[in-house]
Amino acid sequence: QSALTQPPSASGSPGQSVTISCTGSSSDIGSYNYVSWYQRQPGEVPKLMIYEVTKRPSGVPDRFSGSKSGNTASLTVSGLRGEDEADYYCYSYTGSNIWVFGGGTKLTVL
Amino acid sequence: EVQLVQSGGGLVQPGGSLRLSCAASGFTFSNSWMTWVRQAPGKGLEWVANIKQDGSEKNYVDSVKGRFTISRDNTKNSLYLQMNSLRAEDTAIYYCARGWYAAFDVWGQGTMVTVSS
């Protein structure tokens, strides 16, 4: 039940795009399309941004997009805004009814 | 309004027990998988346990197996986490969350559990 691997930090200037990776293995991300992404603003509960790798819940801006290639999932934030500054966590099914989060990435808008 | 309201938590000595509760409203509780997630100070999110709609299936992260028990009462629209043999490393904010398409779309407000002598 090892955590998925995310870079500790990422950054970009307003208007730019930034991509956050989430690396797992052939047993989790590589085997299932059950990857979701969460935004965590300071002092708030996590907010679902992407589910089932690429789908956006109602109300999430289309600036947020998800993808997957092999054992790595990615969250891309386009047209960066100041309010996007937050911690982002990936989450995936690992099989045998066990789930795991990534370690989290702190996104800074320069 | 769809919401999850948590109660319980607090300060407990190592080896002690605590029970967390999560009251659901605004949706059909009995239709949803439910999950507990925690975040230790300075750490990331950690999946702790989940429970199927009718309570017939329960799953746990290895570090809490045999010590924590997840349960639910669909007649009371409530989710529970009984935590026994608590350790310092269990210190965290605990969240309940509603399962939705293999993700979590609704979260409780969180409750702090501190294990310390």
Tab-separated table of C-alpha atoms in Angstrom, chain B residues 13-75:
chain	number	residue	atom	x	y	z
B	13	GLN	CA	-3.833	8.518	25.599
B	14	PRO	CA	-1.840	5.890	23.693
B	15	GLY	CA	-3.660	2.590	23.863
B	16	GLY	CA	-6.991	4.309	24.315
B	17	SER	CA	-10.158	4.260	22.235
B	18	LEU	CA	-12.259	6.800	20.426
B	19	ARG	CA	-15.338	6.704	18.220
B	20	LEU	CA	-15.925	9.073	15.335
B	21	SER	CA	-19.350	9.709	13.843
B	22	CYS	CA	-20.458	11.168	10.539
B	23	ALA	CA	-24.100	12.155	10.009
B	24	ALA	CA	-25.333	12.378	6.437
B	25	SER	CA	-28.170	14.484	5.103
B	26	GLY	CA	-29.523	15.670	1.775
B	27	PHE	CA	-28.951	12.404	-0.085
B	28	THR	CA	-29.836	8.727	0.097
B	29	PHE	CA	-27.136	7.546	2.460
B	30	SER	CA	-27.882	3.860	1.926
B	31	ASN	CA	-26.952	4.196	-1.770
B	32	SER	CA	-23.356	5.307	-1.166
B	33	TRP	CA	-20.057	3.696	-0.332
B	34	MET	CA	-18.564	5.675	2.523
B	35	THR	CA	-14.926	6.228	3.412
B	36	TRP	CA	-12.711	7.581	6.176
B	37	VAL	CA	-9.637	9.562	5.135
B	38	ARG	CA	-7.066	11.104	7.451
B	39	GLN	CA	-4.307	13.679	7.305
B	40	ALA	CA	-1.537	13.650	9.886
B	41	PRO	CA	0.149	16.954	10.755
B	42	GLY	CA	2.440	18.002	7.927
B	43	LYS	CA	1.558	14.919	5.901
B	44	GLY	CA	-0.648	14.108	2.947
B	45	LEU	CA	-4.030	12.479	2.735
B	46	GLU	CA	-4.325	8.796	3.609
B	47	TRP	CA	-7.183	6.426	2.805
B	48	VAL	CA	-8.145	4.655	6.027
B	49	ALA	CA	-11.215	2.494	5.447
B	50	ASN	CA	-14.357	2.160	3.409
B	51	ILE	CA	-17.684	0.384	3.697
B	52	LYS	CA	-20.186	-0.808	1.139
B	53	GLN	CA	-23.720	0.522	0.964
B	54	ASP	CA	-25.253	-2.296	3.023
B	55	GLY	CA	-22.242	-2.728	5.310
B	56	SER	CA	-21.465	-6.172	3.931
B	57	GLU	CA	-17.967	-5.237	2.802
B	58	LYS	CA	-15.330	-3.324	4.750
B	59	ASN	CA	-11.770	-2.572	3.777
B	60	TYR	CA	-8.850	-1.104	5.731
B	61	VAL	CA	-5.367	0.249	5.206
B	62	ASP	CA	-2.839	-2.189	6.684
B	63	SER	CA	-1.754	0.180	9.461
B	64	VAL	CA	-5.197	0.156	11.118
B	65	LYS	CA	-6.311	-3.416	10.501
B	66	GLY	CA	-7.342	-5.130	13.709
B	67	ARG	CA	-7.532	-1.808	15.570
B	68	PHE	CA	-10.120	0.253	13.704
B	69	THR	CA	-13.641	-0.774	12.759
B	70	ILE	CA	-15.775	1.048	10.228
B	71	SER	CA	-19.530	0.665	10.477
B	72	ARG	CA	-22.739	2.340	9.415
B	73	ASP	CA	-26.359	2.592	10.446
B	74	ASN	CA	-28.500	3.294	7.405
B	75	THR	CA	-31.577	3.837	9.610
